[in-house]
Tab-separated table of C-alpha atoms in Angstrom:
chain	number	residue	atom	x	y	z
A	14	UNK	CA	-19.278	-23.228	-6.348
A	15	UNK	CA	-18.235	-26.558	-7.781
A	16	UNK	CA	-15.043	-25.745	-10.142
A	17	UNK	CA	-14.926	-27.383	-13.605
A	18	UNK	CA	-11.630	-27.465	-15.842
A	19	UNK	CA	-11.413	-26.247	-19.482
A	20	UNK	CA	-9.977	-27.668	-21.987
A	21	UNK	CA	-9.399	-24.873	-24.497
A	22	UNK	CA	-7.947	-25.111	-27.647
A	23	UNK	CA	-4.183	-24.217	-28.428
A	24	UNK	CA	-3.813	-20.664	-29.071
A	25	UNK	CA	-0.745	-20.700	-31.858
A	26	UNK	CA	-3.439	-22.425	-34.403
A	27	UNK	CA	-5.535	-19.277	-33.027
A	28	UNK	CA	-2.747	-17.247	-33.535
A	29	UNK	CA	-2.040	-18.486	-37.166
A	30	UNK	CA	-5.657	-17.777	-38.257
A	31	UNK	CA	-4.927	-14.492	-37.224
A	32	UNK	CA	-2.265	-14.061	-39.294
A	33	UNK	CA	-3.892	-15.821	-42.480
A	34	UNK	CA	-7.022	-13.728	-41.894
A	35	UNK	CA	-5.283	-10.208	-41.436
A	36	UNK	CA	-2.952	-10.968	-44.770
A	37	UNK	CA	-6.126	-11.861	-46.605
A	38	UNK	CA	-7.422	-8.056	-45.357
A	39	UNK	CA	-4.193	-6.589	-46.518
A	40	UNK	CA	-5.031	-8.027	-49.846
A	41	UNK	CA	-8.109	-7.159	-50.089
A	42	UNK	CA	-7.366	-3.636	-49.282
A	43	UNK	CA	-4.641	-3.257	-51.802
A	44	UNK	CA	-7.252	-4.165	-54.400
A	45	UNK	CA	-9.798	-2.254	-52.514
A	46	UNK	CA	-12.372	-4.916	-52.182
A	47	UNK	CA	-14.156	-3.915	-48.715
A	48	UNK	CA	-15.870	-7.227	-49.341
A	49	UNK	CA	-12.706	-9.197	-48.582
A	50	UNK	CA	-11.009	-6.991	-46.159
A	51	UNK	CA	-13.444	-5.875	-43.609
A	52	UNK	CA	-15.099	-9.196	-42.676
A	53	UNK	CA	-11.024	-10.419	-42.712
A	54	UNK	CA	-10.020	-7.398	-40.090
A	55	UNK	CA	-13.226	-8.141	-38.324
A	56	UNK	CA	-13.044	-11.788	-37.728
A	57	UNK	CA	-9.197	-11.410	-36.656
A	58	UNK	CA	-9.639	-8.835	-34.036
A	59	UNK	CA	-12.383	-11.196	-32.499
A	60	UNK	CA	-9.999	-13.666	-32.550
A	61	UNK	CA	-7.558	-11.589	-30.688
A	62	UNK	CA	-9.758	-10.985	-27.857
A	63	UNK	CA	-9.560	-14.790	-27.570
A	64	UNK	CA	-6.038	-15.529	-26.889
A	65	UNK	CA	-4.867	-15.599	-23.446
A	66	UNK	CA	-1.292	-16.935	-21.512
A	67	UNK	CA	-1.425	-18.845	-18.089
A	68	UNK	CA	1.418	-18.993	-16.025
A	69	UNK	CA	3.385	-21.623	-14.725
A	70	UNK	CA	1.433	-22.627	-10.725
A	71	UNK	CA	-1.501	-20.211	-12.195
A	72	UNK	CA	-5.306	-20.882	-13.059
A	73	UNK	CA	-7.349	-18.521	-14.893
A	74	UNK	CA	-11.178	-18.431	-14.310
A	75	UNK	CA	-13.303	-17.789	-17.474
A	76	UNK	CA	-16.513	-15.691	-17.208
A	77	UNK	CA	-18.778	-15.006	-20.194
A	78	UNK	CA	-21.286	-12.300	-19.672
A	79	UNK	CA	-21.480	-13.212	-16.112
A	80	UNK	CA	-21.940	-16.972	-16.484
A	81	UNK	CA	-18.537	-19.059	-15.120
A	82	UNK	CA	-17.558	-20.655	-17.985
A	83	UNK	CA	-14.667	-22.807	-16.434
A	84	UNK	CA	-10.992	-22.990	-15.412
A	85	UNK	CA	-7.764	-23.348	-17.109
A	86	UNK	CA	-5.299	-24.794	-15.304
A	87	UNK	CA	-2.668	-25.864	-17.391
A	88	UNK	CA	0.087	-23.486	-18.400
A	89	UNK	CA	0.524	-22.658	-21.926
A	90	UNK	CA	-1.093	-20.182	-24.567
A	91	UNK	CA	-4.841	-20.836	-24.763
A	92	UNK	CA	-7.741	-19.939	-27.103
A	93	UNK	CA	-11.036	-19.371	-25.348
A	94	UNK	CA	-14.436	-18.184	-25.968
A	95	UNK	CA	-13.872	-14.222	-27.405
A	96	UNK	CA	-15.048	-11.291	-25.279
A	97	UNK	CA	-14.514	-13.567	-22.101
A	98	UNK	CA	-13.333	-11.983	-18.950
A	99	UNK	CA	-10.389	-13.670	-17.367
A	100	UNK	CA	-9.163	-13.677	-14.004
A	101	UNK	CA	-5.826	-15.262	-12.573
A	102	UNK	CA	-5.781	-16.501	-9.613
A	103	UNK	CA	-2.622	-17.895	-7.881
A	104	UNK	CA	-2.038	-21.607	-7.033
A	105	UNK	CA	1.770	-20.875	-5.106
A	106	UNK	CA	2.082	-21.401	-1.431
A	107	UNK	CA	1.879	-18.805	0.665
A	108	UNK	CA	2.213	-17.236	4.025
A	109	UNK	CA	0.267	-15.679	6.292
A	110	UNK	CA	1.517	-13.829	9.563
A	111	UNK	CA	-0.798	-12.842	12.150
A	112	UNK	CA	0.289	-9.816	13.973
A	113	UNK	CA	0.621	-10.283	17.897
A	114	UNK	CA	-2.686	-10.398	19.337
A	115	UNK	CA	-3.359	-9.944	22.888
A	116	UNK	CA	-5.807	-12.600	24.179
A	117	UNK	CA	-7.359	-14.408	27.676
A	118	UNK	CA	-6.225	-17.952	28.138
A	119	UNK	CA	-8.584	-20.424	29.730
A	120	UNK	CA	-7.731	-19.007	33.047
A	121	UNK	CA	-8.224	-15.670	32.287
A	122	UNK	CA	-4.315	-14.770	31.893
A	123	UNK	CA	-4.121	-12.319	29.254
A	124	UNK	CA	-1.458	-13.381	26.746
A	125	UNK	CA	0.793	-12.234	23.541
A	126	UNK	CA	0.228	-14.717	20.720
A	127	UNK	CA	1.232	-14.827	16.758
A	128	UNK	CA	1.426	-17.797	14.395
A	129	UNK	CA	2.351	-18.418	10.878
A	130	UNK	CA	0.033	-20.015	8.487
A	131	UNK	CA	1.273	-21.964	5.560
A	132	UNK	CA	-1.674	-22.166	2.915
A	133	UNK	CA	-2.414	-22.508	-1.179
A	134	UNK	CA	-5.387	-22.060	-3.399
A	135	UNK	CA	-6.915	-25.181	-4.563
A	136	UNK	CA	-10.213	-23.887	-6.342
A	137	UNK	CA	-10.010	-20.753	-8.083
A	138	UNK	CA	-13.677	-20.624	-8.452
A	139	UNK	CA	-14.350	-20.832	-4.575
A	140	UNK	CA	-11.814	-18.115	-4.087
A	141	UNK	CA	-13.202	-15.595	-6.951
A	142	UNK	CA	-16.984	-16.270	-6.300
A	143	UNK	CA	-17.656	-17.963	-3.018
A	144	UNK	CA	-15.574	-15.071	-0.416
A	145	UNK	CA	-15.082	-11.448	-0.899
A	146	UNK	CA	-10.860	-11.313	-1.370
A	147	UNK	CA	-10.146	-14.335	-0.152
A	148	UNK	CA	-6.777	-13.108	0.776
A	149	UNK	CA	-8.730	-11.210	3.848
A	150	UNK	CA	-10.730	-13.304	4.497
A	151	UNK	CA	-7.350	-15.834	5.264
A	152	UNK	CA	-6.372	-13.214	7.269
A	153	UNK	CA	-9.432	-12.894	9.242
A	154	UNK	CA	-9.946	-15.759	9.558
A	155	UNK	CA	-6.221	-17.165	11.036
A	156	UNK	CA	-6.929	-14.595	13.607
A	157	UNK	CA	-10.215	-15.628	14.454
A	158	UNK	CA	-9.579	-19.175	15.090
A	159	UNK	CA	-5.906	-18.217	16.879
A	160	UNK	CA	-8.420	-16.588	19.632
A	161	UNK	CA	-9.959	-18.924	19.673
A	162	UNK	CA	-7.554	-22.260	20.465
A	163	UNK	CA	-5.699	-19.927	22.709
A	164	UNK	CA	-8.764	-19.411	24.703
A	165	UNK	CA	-9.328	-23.229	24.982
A	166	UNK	CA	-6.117	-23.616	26.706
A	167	UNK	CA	-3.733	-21.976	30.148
A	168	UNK	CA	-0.642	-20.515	29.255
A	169	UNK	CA	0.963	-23.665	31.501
A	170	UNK	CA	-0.457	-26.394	33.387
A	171	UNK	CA	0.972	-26.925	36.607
A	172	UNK	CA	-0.506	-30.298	36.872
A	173	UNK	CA	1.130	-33.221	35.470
A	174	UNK	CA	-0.386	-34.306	32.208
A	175	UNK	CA	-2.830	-31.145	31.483
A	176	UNK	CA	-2.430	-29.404	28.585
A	177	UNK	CA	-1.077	-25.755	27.505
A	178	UNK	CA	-0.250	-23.581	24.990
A	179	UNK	CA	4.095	-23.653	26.283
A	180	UNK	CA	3.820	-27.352	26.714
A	181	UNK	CA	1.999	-29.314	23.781
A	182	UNK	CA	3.501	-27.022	21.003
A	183	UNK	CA	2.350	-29.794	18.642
A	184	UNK	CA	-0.891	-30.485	19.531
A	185	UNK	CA	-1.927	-26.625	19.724
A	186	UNK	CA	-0.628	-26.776	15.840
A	187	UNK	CA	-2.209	-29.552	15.276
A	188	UNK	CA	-5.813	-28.289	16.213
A	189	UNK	CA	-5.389	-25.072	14.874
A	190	UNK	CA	-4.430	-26.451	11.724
A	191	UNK	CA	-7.582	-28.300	11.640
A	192	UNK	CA	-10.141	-25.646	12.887
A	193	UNK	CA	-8.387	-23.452	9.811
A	194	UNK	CA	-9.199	-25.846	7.715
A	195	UNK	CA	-12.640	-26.061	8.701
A	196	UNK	CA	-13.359	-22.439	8.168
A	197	UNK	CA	-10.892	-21.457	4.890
A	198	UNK	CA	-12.514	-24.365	3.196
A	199	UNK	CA	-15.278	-22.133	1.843
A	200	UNK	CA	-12.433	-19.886	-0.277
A	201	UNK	CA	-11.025	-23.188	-1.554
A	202	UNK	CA	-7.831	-22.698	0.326
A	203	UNK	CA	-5.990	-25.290	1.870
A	204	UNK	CA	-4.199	-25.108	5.003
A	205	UNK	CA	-0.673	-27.156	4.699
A	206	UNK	CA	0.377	-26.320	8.311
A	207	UNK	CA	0.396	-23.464	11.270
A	208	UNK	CA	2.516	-22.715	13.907
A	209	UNK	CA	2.781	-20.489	16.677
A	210	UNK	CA	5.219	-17.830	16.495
A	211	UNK	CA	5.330	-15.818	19.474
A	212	UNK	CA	3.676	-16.952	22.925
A	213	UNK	CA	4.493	-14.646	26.057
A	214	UNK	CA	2.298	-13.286	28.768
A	215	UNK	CA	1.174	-9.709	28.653
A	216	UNK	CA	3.551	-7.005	30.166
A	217	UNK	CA	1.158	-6.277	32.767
A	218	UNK	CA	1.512	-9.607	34.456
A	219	UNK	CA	4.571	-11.081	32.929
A	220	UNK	CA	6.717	-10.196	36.540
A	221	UNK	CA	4.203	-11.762	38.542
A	222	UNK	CA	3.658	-15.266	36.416
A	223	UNK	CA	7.637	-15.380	36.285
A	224	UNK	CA	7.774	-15.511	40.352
A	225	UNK	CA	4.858	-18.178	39.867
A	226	UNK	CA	6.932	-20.312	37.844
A	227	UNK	CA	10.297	-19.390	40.263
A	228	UNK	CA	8.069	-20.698	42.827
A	229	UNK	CA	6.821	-23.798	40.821
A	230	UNK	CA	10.709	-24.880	39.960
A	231	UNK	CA	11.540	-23.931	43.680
A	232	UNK	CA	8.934	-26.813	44.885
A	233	UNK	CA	9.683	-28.919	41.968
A	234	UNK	CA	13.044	-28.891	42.605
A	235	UNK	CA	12.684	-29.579	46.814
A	236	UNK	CA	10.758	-31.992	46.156
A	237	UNK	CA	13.354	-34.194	44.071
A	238	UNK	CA	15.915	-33.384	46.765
A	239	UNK	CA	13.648	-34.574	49.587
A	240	UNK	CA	12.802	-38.047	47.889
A	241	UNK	CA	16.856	-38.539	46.966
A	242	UNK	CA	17.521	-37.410	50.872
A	243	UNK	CA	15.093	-40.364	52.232
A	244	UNK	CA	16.611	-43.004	49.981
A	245	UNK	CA	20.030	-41.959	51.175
A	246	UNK	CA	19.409	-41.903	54.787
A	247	UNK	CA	17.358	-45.352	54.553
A	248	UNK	CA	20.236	-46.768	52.247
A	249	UNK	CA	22.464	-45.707	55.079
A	250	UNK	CA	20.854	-46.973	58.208
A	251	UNK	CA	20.043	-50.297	55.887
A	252	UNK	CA	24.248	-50.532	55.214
A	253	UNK	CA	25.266	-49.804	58.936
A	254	UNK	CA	22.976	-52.329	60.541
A	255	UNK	CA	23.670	-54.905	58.314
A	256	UNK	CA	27.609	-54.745	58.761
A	257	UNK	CA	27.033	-54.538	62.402
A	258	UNK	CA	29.457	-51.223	62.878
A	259	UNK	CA	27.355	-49.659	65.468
A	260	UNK	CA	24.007	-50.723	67.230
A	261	UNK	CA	21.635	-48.280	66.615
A	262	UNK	CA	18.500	-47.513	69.344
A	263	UNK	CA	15.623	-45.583	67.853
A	264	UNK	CA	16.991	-42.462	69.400
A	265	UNK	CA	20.054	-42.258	67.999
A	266	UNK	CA	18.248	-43.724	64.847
A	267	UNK	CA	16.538	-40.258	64.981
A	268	UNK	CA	19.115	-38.158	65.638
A	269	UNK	CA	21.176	-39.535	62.594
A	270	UNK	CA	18.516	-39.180	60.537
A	271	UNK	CA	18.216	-35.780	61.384
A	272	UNK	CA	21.531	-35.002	60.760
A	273	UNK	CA	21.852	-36.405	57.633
A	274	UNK	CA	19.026	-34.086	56.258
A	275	UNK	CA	19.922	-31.537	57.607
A	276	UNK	CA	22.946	-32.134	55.898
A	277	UNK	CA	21.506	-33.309	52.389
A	278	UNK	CA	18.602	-31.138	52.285
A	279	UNK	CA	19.993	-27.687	53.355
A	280	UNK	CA	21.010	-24.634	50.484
A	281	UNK	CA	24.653	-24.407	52.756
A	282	UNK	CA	27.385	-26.585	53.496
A	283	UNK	CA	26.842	-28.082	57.043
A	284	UNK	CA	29.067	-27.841	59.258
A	285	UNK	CA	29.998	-31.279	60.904
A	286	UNK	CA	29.914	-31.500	64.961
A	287	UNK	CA	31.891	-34.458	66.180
A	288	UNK	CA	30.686	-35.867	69.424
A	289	UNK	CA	32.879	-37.867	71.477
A	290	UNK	CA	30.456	-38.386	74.565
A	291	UNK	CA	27.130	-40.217	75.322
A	292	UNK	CA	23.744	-39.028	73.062
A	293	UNK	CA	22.326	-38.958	76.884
């Protein structure tokens, strides 16, 4: 349904024929001419039926005996076509929130998600004649394509640079933004921006994926300490050969480095053991 403006004609000249024409009844009726009165009282209650008021941010969609006539999209008091049907349809911005749905991520996870959908009408006569209340079929639709970017995606990516839902926040938006777009485009809507809302994992498996990610810190985290240990015992053998303090055999070499991380690397304090005797 392509959409094509009106440009109707000012409804206080309208309104002023009105007025002429239903005086000129009243005259004729106080001289009782029917001749003069009746076509008068006729002609201005056609009229009437004529006159219509669009809102500020509202369009009105003109049908005449089933045939679209056109849209009027400026604000104002209008004159159309008499005995037309008119329909308002608003052009504000709206929002749309999805309720929580339960869905299975790309690794089968089952997951809470919600988002928030920002949208506006921006052809009246794709949203009267083109859907079935557009306003569901938003709905629906923001649902349908939520399952279906959050099925494209895990929950989080434990490799470096994969993407997830938790992660890339901004890209999820992004692409569900477009794949809205994509479908609402049929009701004349456009989609200004969407967001996620809510993101959790179900309640069924929430406890378990929290010791996952305990675990994932856990190795993340021993991982940094074991790199910073190495540098520190290799920046302290490096120091203590080259000031010539003490000569240092391989054995001993491995025995320091052992105790230094044991020392670094361990959750406790270490307790230092001075020995004043040979290694042998």
């Amino acid at each position: 349904m392509k959409e094509k403006l009106l440009r109707p004609m000012s409804g206080f000249w309208v309104i002023l024929l009105i007025v002429v024409l239903a005086g000129l009844g009243i005259y004729g009726a106080a001289n009782e001419n029917a001749y003069i009165a009746a076509p008068a009282f006729i002609v201005a209650s056609i009229l009437c039926t004529s006159i219509t008021v669009v809102q500020p941010n509202n369009s009105v969609v003109v049908t005449f005996f089933g045939k679209y006539i056109g849209t009027i999209a400026s604000s104002g008091l209008w004159a159309v076509i008499p005995f037309s049907v008119r329909k308002t349809v608003s052009l504000r911005v709206r929002n749309f929130n999805s309720v929580k749905l339960k869905v299975n991520d790309v690794e089968g996870n089952p997951i809470e998600i919600a988002a928030v959908v920002v949208f506006k009408v921006i052809n009246s006569a794709k949203a009267l004649f083109d859907v079935d209340k557009y306003m569901a079929f938003v709905e629906i639709q923001s649902e349908t394509a939520l399952r279906h970017v959050a099925s494209k995606y895990p929950y989080d990516s434990f490799q470096v640079g994969g993407m997830s839902l938790r992660a890339n926040a901004d890209e999820i938006a992004k692409e569900l933004a477009s794949e809205l777009q994509e479908r609402l485009s049929l009701a004349g809507v456009e989609v200004i921006e969407a967001r996620l809302t809510h993101l959790a994992y179900s309640t069924e498996i929430a406890s378990t994926m929290l010791q996952r990610q305990q675990a994932s810190a856990i190795l993340s985290a021993r991982q940094i300490i074991v790199e910073g240990a190495v540098g520190m015992v290799d920046m302290a053998i490096r120091q203590l050969r080259e000031s010539g303090v003490v000569e240092l055999d391989e054995e001993r070499k491995a025995a320091m480095i052992n105790n230094l991380m044991v020392a670094i690397v361990s959750e406790r304090g270490a307790s230092p053991v001075i020995n004043t005797g040979s290694l042998y």
